[in-house]
Amino acid sequence: MNWLFSLVLAVHILVAIAIIGLVLMQHGKGADMGAAFGSGASGSLFGATGSANFLSRATGILAAVFFVTSLTLAYIGSNKPKTTGSLMQEPVQSQSVSQPISAAGEAPAAPVDAGSKAKEIPK
């Protein structure tokens, strides 16, 4: 299972780097105004409109792959067995202890809060 985690993590990192590169290569919304006045967008590798479609689709596909690898990493990470730790960190389960009975045979009185203003009730 460790090799699968390493493989998915490597693909995740490569896809993240590719998404960063594709986003940086894309033109912003304001770049269209500059292209209208002869900026050089018509002489690009994919043509005037072809680059936007290709880069947008490639970014969308890589974003979907990134999403799937993120979910896969979360699933693998949450189902990983616990291999570290000691027995001292485990919760201790003990049996309940009964209350001791006082010498007079009655249960001990409950402690009284010193700040309370409750009145004593005569017997």
mmCIF file of N, CA and C in Angstrom:
data_model
loop_
_atom_site.group_PDB
_atom_site.id
_atom_site.type_symbol
_atom_site.label_atom_id
_atom_site.label_comp_id
_atom_site.label_asym_id
_atom_site.label_seq_id
_atom_site.Cartn_x
_atom_site.Cartn_y
_atom_site.Cartn_z
ATOM 1 N N MET A 1 0.825 -1.186 0.000
ATOM 2 C CA MET A 1 0.000 0.000 0.000
ATOM 3 C C MET A 1 0.870 1.251 0.000
ATOM 4 N N ASN A 2 2.081 1.137 0.517
ATOM 5 C CA ASN A 2 2.980 2.285 0.579
ATOM 6 C C ASN A 2 3.408 2.720 -0.823
ATOM 7 N N TRP A 3 3.625 1.772 -1.726
ATOM 8 C CA TRP A 3 4.031 2.128 -3.092
ATOM 9 C C TRP A 3 2.888 2.822 -3.836
ATOM 10 N N LEU A 4 1.658 2.423 -3.542
ATOM 11 C CA LEU A 4 0.503 3.063 -4.178
ATOM 12 C C LEU A 4 0.384 4.521 -3.719
ATOM 13 N N PHE A 5 0.592 4.752 -2.429
ATOM 14 C CA PHE A 5 0.554 6.117 -1.894
ATOM 15 C C PHE A 5 1.634 6.969 -2.555
ATOM 16 N N SER A 6 2.839 6.415 -2.707
ATOM 17 C CA SER A 6 3.939 7.159 -3.332
ATOM 18 C C SER A 6 3.646 7.459 -4.799
ATOM 19 N N LEU A 7 3.053 6.498 -5.500
ATOM 20 C CA LEU A 7 2.735 6.706 -6.910
ATOM 21 C C LEU A 7 1.670 7.789 -7.083
ATOM 22 N N VAL A 8 0.606 7.722 -6.295
ATOM 23 C CA VAL A 8 -0.465 8.724 -6.404
ATOM 24 C C VAL A 8 0.048 10.095 -5.993
ATOM 25 N N LEU A 9 0.912 10.144 -4.979
ATOM 26 C CA LEU A 9 1.484 11.427 -4.552
ATOM 27 C C LEU A 9 2.362 12.027 -5.644
ATOM 28 N N ALA A 10 3.148 11.196 -6.341
ATOM 29 C CA ALA A 10 3.993 11.703 -7.426
ATOM 30 C C ALA A 10 3.137 12.250 -8.570
ATOM 31 N N VAL A 11 2.071 11.530 -8.938
ATOM 32 C CA VAL A 11 1.176 12.008 -9.992
ATOM 33 C C VAL A 11 0.502 13.307 -9.554
ATOM 34 N N HIS A 12 0.102 13.379 -8.293
ATOM 35 C CA HIS A 12 -0.547 14.578 -7.751
ATOM 36 C C HIS A 12 0.367 15.796 -7.865
ATOM 37 N N ILE A 13 1.623 15.634 -7.516
ATOM 38 C CA ILE A 13 2.568 16.754 -7.571
ATOM 39 C C ILE A 13 2.834 17.170 -9.014
ATOM 40 N N LEU A 14 2.983 16.198 -9.915
ATOM 41 C CA LEU A 14 3.230 16.535 -11.319
ATOM 42 C C LEU A 14 2.030 17.246 -11.943
ATOM 43 N N VAL A 15 0.837 16.807 -11.610
ATOM 44 C CA VAL A 15 -0.366 17.460 -12.133
ATOM 45 C C VAL A 15 -0.480 18.878 -11.579
ATOM 46 N N ALA A 16 -0.132 19.064 -10.315
ATOM 47 C CA ALA A 16 -0.184 20.409 -9.728
ATOM 48 C C ALA A 16 0.781 21.354 -10.446
ATOM 49 N N ILE A 17 1.974 20.882 -10.746
ATOM 50 C CA ILE A 17 2.954 21.714 -11.456
ATOM 51 C C ILE A 17 2.463 22.018 -12.870
ATOM 52 N N ALA A 18 1.842 21.029 -13.526
ATOM 53 C CA ALA A 18 1.324 21.241 -14.876
ATOM 54 C C ALA A 18 0.177 22.249 -14.866
ATOM 55 N N ILE A 19 -0.676 22.192 -13.867
ATOM 56 C CA ILE A 19 -1.780 23.160 -13.776
ATOM 57 C C ILE A 19 -1.236 24.571 -13.589
ATOM 58 N N ILE A 20 -0.225 24.706 -12.754
ATOM 59 C CA ILE A 20 0.383 26.028 -12.542
ATOM 60 C C ILE A 20 0.937 26.567 -13.856
ATOM 61 N N GLY A 21 1.633 25.715 -14.622
ATOM 62 C CA GLY A 21 2.187 26.142 -15.906
ATOM 63 C C GLY A 21 1.113 26.532 -16.903
ATOM 64 N N LEU A 22 0.029 25.743 -16.975
ATOM 65 C CA LEU A 22 -1.039 26.056 -17.925
ATOM 66 C C LEU A 22 -1.769 27.344 -17.562
ATOM 67 N N VAL A 23 -1.975 27.559 -16.290
ATOM 68 C CA VAL A 23 -2.659 28.791 -15.877
ATOM 69 C C VAL A 23 -1.796 30.010 -16.181
ATOM 70 N N LEU A 24 -0.498 29.879 -15.985
ATOM 71 C CA LEU A 24 0.383 31.012 -16.281
ATOM 72 C C LEU A 24 0.495 31.285 -17.779
ATOM 73 N N MET A 25 0.289 30.272 -18.623
ATOM 74 C CA MET A 25 0.372 30.462 -20.074
ATOM 75 C C MET A 25 -0.891 31.102 -20.645
ATOM 76 N N GLN A 26 -2.005 31.016 -19.944
ATOM 77 C CA GLN A 26 -3.262 31.536 -20.468
ATOM 78 C C GLN A 26 -3.311 33.047 -20.377
ATOM 79 N N HIS A 27 -4.065 33.612 -21.306
ATOM 80 C CA HIS A 27 -4.257 35.060 -21.303
ATOM 81 C C HIS A 27 -5.408 35.400 -20.386
ATOM 82 N N GLY A 28 -5.313 36.548 -19.750
ATOM 83 C CA GLY A 28 -6.402 37.018 -18.917
ATOM 84 C C GLY A 28 -7.514 37.609 -19.765
ATOM 85 N N LYS A 29 -8.592 38.015 -19.114
ATOM 86 C CA LYS A 29 -9.725 38.614 -19.835
ATOM 87 C C LYS A 29 -9.344 39.947 -20.476
ATOM 88 N N GLY A 30 -8.433 40.674 -19.870
ATOM 89 C CA GLY A 30 -8.033 41.972 -20.404
ATOM 90 C C GLY A 30 -7.058 41.870 -21.556
ATOM 91 N N ALA A 31 -6.542 40.693 -21.850
ATOM 92 C CA ALA A 31 -5.572 40.545 -22.932
ATOM 93 C C ALA A 31 -6.243 40.635 -24.303
ATOM 94 N N ASP A 32 -7.539 40.412 -24.377
ATOM 95 C CA ASP A 32 -8.236 40.483 -25.656
ATOM 96 C C ASP A 32 -8.236 41.903 -26.220
ATOM 97 N N MET A 33 -8.257 42.884 -25.385
ATOM 98 C CA MET A 33 -8.249 44.272 -25.835
ATOM 99 C C MET A 33 -6.921 44.596 -26.504
ATOM 100 N N GLY A 34 -5.841 44.090 -25.961
ATOM 101 C CA GLY A 34 -4.536 44.329 -26.572
ATOM 102 C C GLY A 34 -4.396 43.605 -27.899
ATOM 103 N N ALA A 35 -5.027 42.428 -28.025
ATOM 104 C CA ALA A 35 -4.953 41.683 -29.280
ATOM 105 C C ALA A 35 -5.710 42.398 -30.392
ATOM 106 N N ALA A 36 -6.716 43.148 -30.039
ATOM 107 C CA ALA A 36 -7.490 43.865 -31.049
ATOM 108 C C ALA A 36 -6.661 44.955 -31.716
ATOM 109 N N PHE A 37 -5.647 45.474 -31.038
ATOM 110 C CA PHE A 37 -4.814 46.546 -31.594
ATOM 111 C C PHE A 37 -3.490 46.025 -32.138
ATOM 112 N N GLY A 38 -3.433 44.722 -32.413
ATOM 113 C CA GLY A 38 -2.255 44.179 -33.081
ATOM 114 C C GLY A 38 -1.215 43.626 -32.147
ATOM 115 N N SER A 39 -1.557 43.171 -30.977
ATOM 116 C CA SER A 39 -0.600 42.643 -30.016
ATOM 117 C C SER A 39 0.070 41.387 -30.503
ATOM 118 N N GLY A 40 0.058 40.506 -30.879
ATOM 119 C CA GLY A 40 0.681 39.328 -31.402
ATOM 120 C C GLY A 40 -0.071 38.072 -31.088
ATOM 121 N N ALA A 41 -1.326 38.157 -30.680
ATOM 122 C CA ALA A 41 -2.067 36.954 -30.336
ATOM 123 C C ALA A 41 -2.425 36.149 -31.578
ATOM 124 N N SER A 42 -2.537 36.847 -32.732
ATOM 125 C CA SER A 42 -2.903 36.114 -33.943
ATOM 126 C C SER A 42 -1.747 35.271 -34.454
ATOM 127 N N GLY A 43 -0.541 35.594 -34.077
ATOM 128 C CA GLY A 43 0.620 34.838 -34.528
ATOM 129 C C GLY A 43 1.064 33.795 -33.536
ATOM 130 N N SER A 44 0.218 33.394 -32.625
ATOM 131 C CA SER A 44 0.617 32.419 -31.606
ATOM 132 C C SER A 44 0.627 31.018 -32.193
ATOM 133 N N LEU A 45 1.058 30.072 -31.440
ATOM 134 C CA LEU A 45 1.222 28.692 -31.876
ATOM 135 C C LEU A 45 -0.107 28.045 -32.241
ATOM 136 N N PHE A 46 -1.170 28.320 -31.480
ATOM 137 C CA PHE A 46 -2.457 27.672 -31.704
ATOM 138 C C PHE A 46 -3.430 28.534 -32.508
ATOM 139 N N GLY A 47 -3.024 29.682 -32.950
ATOM 140 C CA GLY A 47 -3.919 30.578 -33.662
ATOM 141 C C GLY A 47 -4.552 31.569 -32.702
ATOM 142 N N ALA A 48 -5.433 32.409 -33.218
ATOM 143 C CA ALA A 48 -6.016 33.470 -32.410
ATOM 144 C C ALA A 48 -6.953 32.930 -31.346
ATOM 145 N N THR A 49 -7.791 31.949 -31.675
ATOM 146 C CA THR A 49 -8.727 31.418 -30.687
ATOM 147 C C THR A 49 -8.390 30.001 -30.268
ATOM 148 N N GLY A 50 -7.532 29.329 -30.996
ATOM 149 C CA GLY A 50 -7.214 27.938 -30.690
ATOM 150 C C GLY A 50 -6.478 27.763 -29.380
ATOM 151 N N SER A 51 -5.660 28.730 -28.999
ATOM 152 C CA SER A 51 -4.899 28.585 -27.759
ATOM 153 C C SER A 51 -5.808 28.628 -26.542
ATOM 154 N N ALA A 52 -6.820 29.457 -26.587
ATOM 155 C CA ALA A 52 -7.726 29.567 -25.442
ATOM 156 C C ALA A 52 -8.498 28.271 -25.250
ATOM 157 N N ASN A 53 -8.972 27.674 -26.327
ATOM 158 C CA ASN A 53 -9.727 26.432 -26.213
ATOM 159 C C ASN A 53 -8.845 25.286 -25.742
ATOM 160 N N PHE A 54 -7.664 25.150 -26.336
ATOM 161 C CA PHE A 54 -6.772 24.056 -25.961
ATOM 162 C C PHE A 54 -6.315 24.182 -24.509
ATOM 163 N N LEU A 55 -5.883 25.370 -24.115
ATOM 164 C CA LEU A 55 -5.384 25.569 -22.755
ATOM 165 C C LEU A 55 -6.511 25.420 -21.728
ATOM 166 N N SER A 56 -7.696 25.890 -22.065
ATOM 167 C CA SER A 56 -8.820 25.758 -21.140
ATOM 168 C C SER A 56 -9.212 24.302 -20.949
ATOM 169 N N ARG A 57 -9.256 23.550 -22.032
ATOM 170 C CA ARG A 57 -9.601 22.127 -21.924
ATOM 171 C C ARG A 57 -8.526 21.349 -21.181
ATOM 172 N N ALA A 58 -7.276 21.635 -21.478
ATOM 173 C CA ALA A 58 -6.180 20.930 -20.785
ATOM 174 C C ALA A 58 -6.187 21.249 -19.296
ATOM 175 N N THR A 59 -6.467 22.499 -18.953
ATOM 176 C CA THR A 59 -6.552 22.884 -17.539
ATOM 177 C C THR A 59 -7.711 22.181 -16.859
ATOM 178 N N GLY A 60 -8.833 22.079 -17.530
ATOM 179 C CA GLY A 60 -9.993 21.387 -16.957
ATOM 180 C C GLY A 60 -9.728 19.907 -16.729
ATOM 181 N N ILE A 61 -9.083 19.262 -17.693
ATOM 182 C CA ILE A 61 -8.763 17.838 -17.546
ATOM 183 C C ILE A 61 -7.776 17.630 -16.406
ATOM 184 N N LEU A 62 -6.751 18.459 -16.341
ATOM 185 C CA LEU A 62 -5.764 18.327 -15.257
ATOM 186 C C LEU A 62 -6.390 18.653 -13.903
ATOM 187 N N ALA A 63 -7.337 19.565 -13.876
ATOM 188 C CA ALA A 63 -8.018 19.870 -12.616
ATOM 189 C C ALA A 63 -8.837 18.672 -12.151
ATOM 190 N N ALA A 64 -9.470 17.961 -13.081
ATOM 191 C CA ALA A 64 -10.224 16.755 -12.722
ATOM 192 C C ALA A 64 -9.289 15.662 -12.196
ATOM 193 N N VAL A 65 -8.131 15.498 -12.837
ATOM 194 C CA VAL A 65 -7.144 14.514 -12.366
ATOM 195 C C VAL A 65 -6.626 14.908 -10.986
ATOM 196 N N PHE A 66 -6.400 16.190 -10.777
ATOM 197 C CA PHE A 66 -5.941 16.677 -9.472
ATOM 198 C C PHE A 66 -6.977 16.384 -8.389
ATOM 199 N N PHE A 67 -8.254 16.582 -8.712
ATOM 200 C CA PHE A 67 -9.338 16.316 -7.770
ATOM 201 C C PHE A 67 -9.389 14.832 -7.409
ATOM 202 N N VAL A 68 -9.261 13.971 -8.412
ATOM 203 C CA VAL A 68 -9.308 12.523 -8.171
ATOM 204 C C VAL A 68 -8.113 12.070 -7.339
ATOM 205 N N THR A 69 -6.927 12.584 -7.640
ATOM 206 C CA THR A 69 -5.756 12.191 -6.848
ATOM 207 C C THR A 69 -5.848 12.729 -5.424
ATOM 208 N N SER A 70 -6.462 13.893 -5.245
ATOM 209 C CA SER A 70 -6.649 14.419 -3.882
ATOM 210 C C SER A 70 -7.549 13.508 -3.063
ATOM 211 N N LEU A 71 -8.664 13.068 -3.661
ATOM 212 C CA LEU A 71 -9.560 12.158 -2.962
ATOM 213 C C LEU A 71 -8.899 10.805 -2.693
ATOM 214 N N THR A 72 -8.108 10.327 -3.646
ATOM 215 C CA THR A 72 -7.410 9.053 -3.464
ATOM 216 C C THR A 72 -6.389 9.139 -2.341
ATOM 217 N N LEU A 73 -5.653 10.233 -2.281
ATOM 218 C CA LEU A 73 -4.680 10.406 -1.196
ATOM 219 C C LEU A 73 -5.374 10.492 0.162
ATOM 220 N N ALA A 74 -6.513 11.160 0.205
ATOM 221 C CA ALA A 74 -7.249 11.254 1.466
ATOM 222 C C ALA A 74 -7.757 9.885 1.896
ATOM 223 N N TYR A 75 -8.229 9.089 0.951
ATOM 224 C CA TYR A 75 -8.735 7.754 1.279
ATOM 225 C C TYR A 75 -7.608 6.833 1.748
ATOM 226 N N ILE A 76 -6.494 6.863 1.043
ATOM 227 C CA ILE A 76 -5.361 6.005 1.434
ATOM 228 C C ILE A 76 -4.814 6.443 2.788
ATOM 229 N N GLY A 77 -4.731 7.743 3.006
ATOM 230 C CA GLY A 77 -4.199 8.247 4.269
ATOM 231 C C GLY A 77 -5.083 7.949 5.460
ATOM 232 N N SER A 78 -6.395 7.927 5.260
ATOM 233 C CA SER A 78 -7.295 7.678 6.381
ATOM 234 C C SER A 78 -7.412 6.201 6.715
ATOM 235 N N ASN A 79 -7.141 5.332 5.774
ATOM 236 C CA ASN A 79 -7.241 3.894 6.016
ATOM 237 C C ASN A 79 -5.896 3.247 6.317
ATOM 238 N N LYS A 80 -4.882 4.056 6.534
ATOM 239 C CA LYS A 80 -3.562 3.511 6.832
ATOM 240 C C LYS A 80 -3.564 2.958 8.256
ATOM 241 N N PRO A 81 -3.073 1.721 8.454
ATOM 242 C CA PRO A 81 -3.068 1.162 9.811
ATOM 243 C C PRO A 81 -2.075 1.896 10.709
ATOM 244 N N LYS A 82 -2.397 1.949 11.979
ATOM 245 C CA LYS A 82 -1.544 2.630 12.947
ATOM 246 C C LYS A 82 -0.368 1.716 13.283
ATOM 247 N N THR A 83 0.839 2.158 12.973
ATOM 248 C CA THR A 83 2.020 1.331 13.202
ATOM 249 C C THR A 83 2.929 1.894 14.289
ATOM 250 N N THR A 84 2.663 3.101 14.746
ATOM 251 C CA THR A 84 3.523 3.689 15.769
ATOM 252 C C THR A 84 2.759 3.816 17.074
ATOM 253 N N GLY A 85 3.480 4.117 18.100
ATOM 254 C CA GLY A 85 2.850 4.301 19.399
ATOM 255 C C GLY A 85 3.192 3.147 20.332
ATOM 256 N N SER A 86 2.717 3.231 21.534
ATOM 257 C CA SER A 86 2.986 2.193 22.511
ATOM 258 C C SER A 86 1.694 1.803 23.208
ATOM 259 N N LEU A 87 1.778 0.783 24.005
ATOM 260 C CA LEU A 87 0.613 0.336 24.744
ATOM 261 C C LEU A 87 0.217 1.340 25.818
ATOM 262 N N MET A 88 1.151 2.159 26.246
ATOM 263 C CA MET A 88 0.857 3.140 27.292
ATOM 264 C C MET A 88 -0.074 4.240 26.773
ATOM 265 N N GLN A 89 -0.142 4.431 25.449
ATOM 266 C CA GLN A 89 -0.995 5.475 24.895
ATOM 267 C C GLN A 89 -2.431 5.006 24.716
ATOM 268 N N GLU A 90 -2.667 3.715 24.825
ATOM 269 C CA GLU A 90 -4.016 3.182 24.685
ATOM 270 C C GLU A 90 -4.834 3.538 25.918
ATOM 271 N N PRO A 91 -6.138 3.727 25.787
ATOM 272 C CA PRO A 91 -6.965 4.045 26.962
ATOM 273 C C PRO A 91 -7.030 2.855 27.916
ATOM 274 N N VAL A 92 -7.006 3.159 29.191
ATOM 275 C CA VAL A 92 -7.044 2.125 30.219
ATOM 276 C C VAL A 92 -8.497 1.823 30.542
ATOM 277 N N GLN A 93 -8.837 0.543 30.555
ATOM 278 C CA GLN A 93 -10.193 0.143 30.912
ATOM 279 C C GLN A 93 -10.130 -0.526 32.272
ATOM 280 N N SER A 94 -10.795 0.046 33.244
ATOM 281 C CA SER A 94 -10.780 -0.518 34.592
ATOM 282 C C SER A 94 -12.209 -0.804 35.035
ATOM 283 N N GLN A 95 -12.311 -1.630 36.038
ATOM 284 C CA GLN A 95 -13.626 -1.958 36.572
ATOM 285 C C GLN A 95 -14.050 -0.869 37.541
ATOM 286 N N SER A 96 -15.373 -0.734 37.704
ATOM 287 C CA SER A 96 -15.861 0.297 38.604
ATOM 288 C C SER A 96 -15.591 -0.110 40.054
ATOM 289 N N VAL A 97 -15.334 0.889 40.888
ATOM 290 C CA VAL A 97 -15.039 0.664 42.303
ATOM 291 C C VAL A 97 -16.258 1.109 43.098
ATOM 292 N N SER A 98 -16.677 0.287 44.054
ATOM 293 C CA SER A 98 -17.849 0.642 44.850
ATOM 294 C C SER A 98 -17.461 1.676 45.904
ATOM 295 N N GLN A 99 -18.448 2.463 46.359
ATOM 296 C CA GLN A 99 -18.218 3.499 47.366
ATOM 297 C C GLN A 99 -18.022 2.843 48.736
ATOM 298 N N PRO A 100 -17.047 3.270 49.516
ATOM 299 C CA PRO A 100 -16.869 2.711 50.868
ATOM 300 C C PRO A 100 -17.988 3.185 51.805
ATOM 301 N N ILE A 101 -18.378 2.342 52.709
ATOM 302 C CA ILE A 101 -19.425 2.665 53.682
ATOM 303 C C ILE A 101 -18.754 3.152 54.958
ATOM 304 N N SER A 102 -19.311 4.217 55.562
ATOM 305 C CA SER A 102 -18.712 4.766 56.778
ATOM 306 C C SER A 102 -18.926 3.815 57.951
ATOM 307 N N ALA A 103 -18.265 4.084 59.068
ATOM 308 C CA ALA A 103 -18.308 3.219 60.254
ATOM 309 C C ALA A 103 -19.710 3.145 60.851
ATOM 310 N N ALA A 104 -20.529 4.168 60.721
ATOM 311 C CA ALA A 104 -21.864 4.185 61.308
ATOM 312 C C ALA A 104 -22.863 3.415 60.448
ATOM 313 N N GLY A 105 -22.447 2.927 59.292
ATOM 314 C CA GLY A 105 -23.324 2.172 58.435
ATOM 315 C C GLY A 105 -24.106 3.031 57.459
ATOM 316 N N GLU A 106 -23.879 4.331 57.465
ATOM 317 C CA GLU A 106 -24.562 5.226 56.552
ATOM 318 C C GLU A 106 -23.607 5.631 55.436
ATOM 319 N N ALA A 107 -24.173 6.037 54.352
ATOM 320 C CA ALA A 107 -23.345 6.531 53.253
ATOM 321 C C ALA A 107 -22.769 7.881 53.649
ATOM 322 N N PRO A 108 -21.575 8.205 53.217
ATOM 323 C CA PRO A 108 -20.989 9.500 53.576
ATOM 324 C C PRO A 108 -21.817 10.652 53.004
ATOM 325 N N ALA A 109 -21.842 11.739 53.716
ATOM 326 C CA ALA A 109 -22.608 12.911 53.298
ATOM 327 C C ALA A 109 -21.936 13.561 52.105
ATOM 328 N N ALA A 110 -22.750 14.174 51.272
ATOM 329 C CA ALA A 110 -22.214 14.872 50.110
ATOM 330 C C ALA A 110 -21.532 16.150 50.572
ATOM 331 N N PRO A 111 -20.448 16.539 49.916
ATOM 332 C CA PRO A 111 -19.770 17.778 50.317
ATOM 333 C C PRO A 111 -20.647 18.986 50.035
ATOM 334 N N VAL A 112 -20.536 19.973 50.889
ATOM 335 C CA VAL A 112 -21.327 21.187 50.770
ATOM 336 C C VAL A 112 -20.439 22.272 50.208
ATOM 337 N N ASP A 113 -20.950 23.002 49.241
ATOM 338 C CA ASP A 113 -20.212 24.108 48.664
ATOM 339 C C ASP A 113 -20.170 25.239 49.684
ATOM 340 N N ALA A 114 -18.967 25.745 49.974
ATOM 341 C CA ALA A 114 -18.808 26.776 50.992
ATOM 342 C C ALA A 114 -19.472 28.080 50.576
ATOM 343 N N GLY A 115 -19.588 28.330 49.304
ATOM 344 C CA GLY A 115 -20.148 29.604 48.838
ATOM 345 C C GLY A 115 -21.655 29.549 48.668
ATOM 346 N N SER A 116 -22.281 28.399 48.861
ATOM 347 C CA SER A 116 -23.726 28.341 48.631
ATOM 348 C C SER A 116 -24.483 28.930 49.799
ATOM 349 N N LYS A 117 -25.647 29.457 49.529
ATOM 350 C CA LYS A 117 -26.463 30.095 50.562
ATOM 351 C C LYS A 117 -27.654 29.230 50.907
ATOM 352 N N ALA A 118 -27.521 27.928 50.714
ATOM 353 C CA ALA A 118 -28.636 27.021 50.994
ATOM 354 C C ALA A 118 -28.790 26.901 52.525
ATOM 355 N N LYS A 119 -30.033 26.787 52.962
ATOM 356 C CA LYS A 119 -30.305 26.665 54.391
ATOM 357 C C LYS A 119 -30.394 25.191 54.743
ATOM 358 N N GLU A 120 -30.016 24.893 55.958
ATOM 359 C CA GLU A 120 -30.100 23.523 56.454
ATOM 360 C C GLU A 120 -31.537 23.197 56.755
ATOM 361 N N ILE A 121 -31.972 21.997 56.406
ATOM 362 C CA ILE A 121 -33.336 21.551 56.670
ATOM 363 C C ILE A 121 -33.282 20.660 57.914
ATOM 364 N N PRO A 122 -34.033 21.011 58.946
ATOM 365 C CA PRO A 122 -34.010 20.155 60.162
ATOM 366 C C PRO A 122 -34.697 18.821 59.907
ATOM 367 N N LYS A 123 -34.250 17.775 60.642
ATOM 368 C CA LYS A 123 -34.795 16.441 60.474
ATOM 369 C C LYS A 123 -36.026 16.211 61.260
#
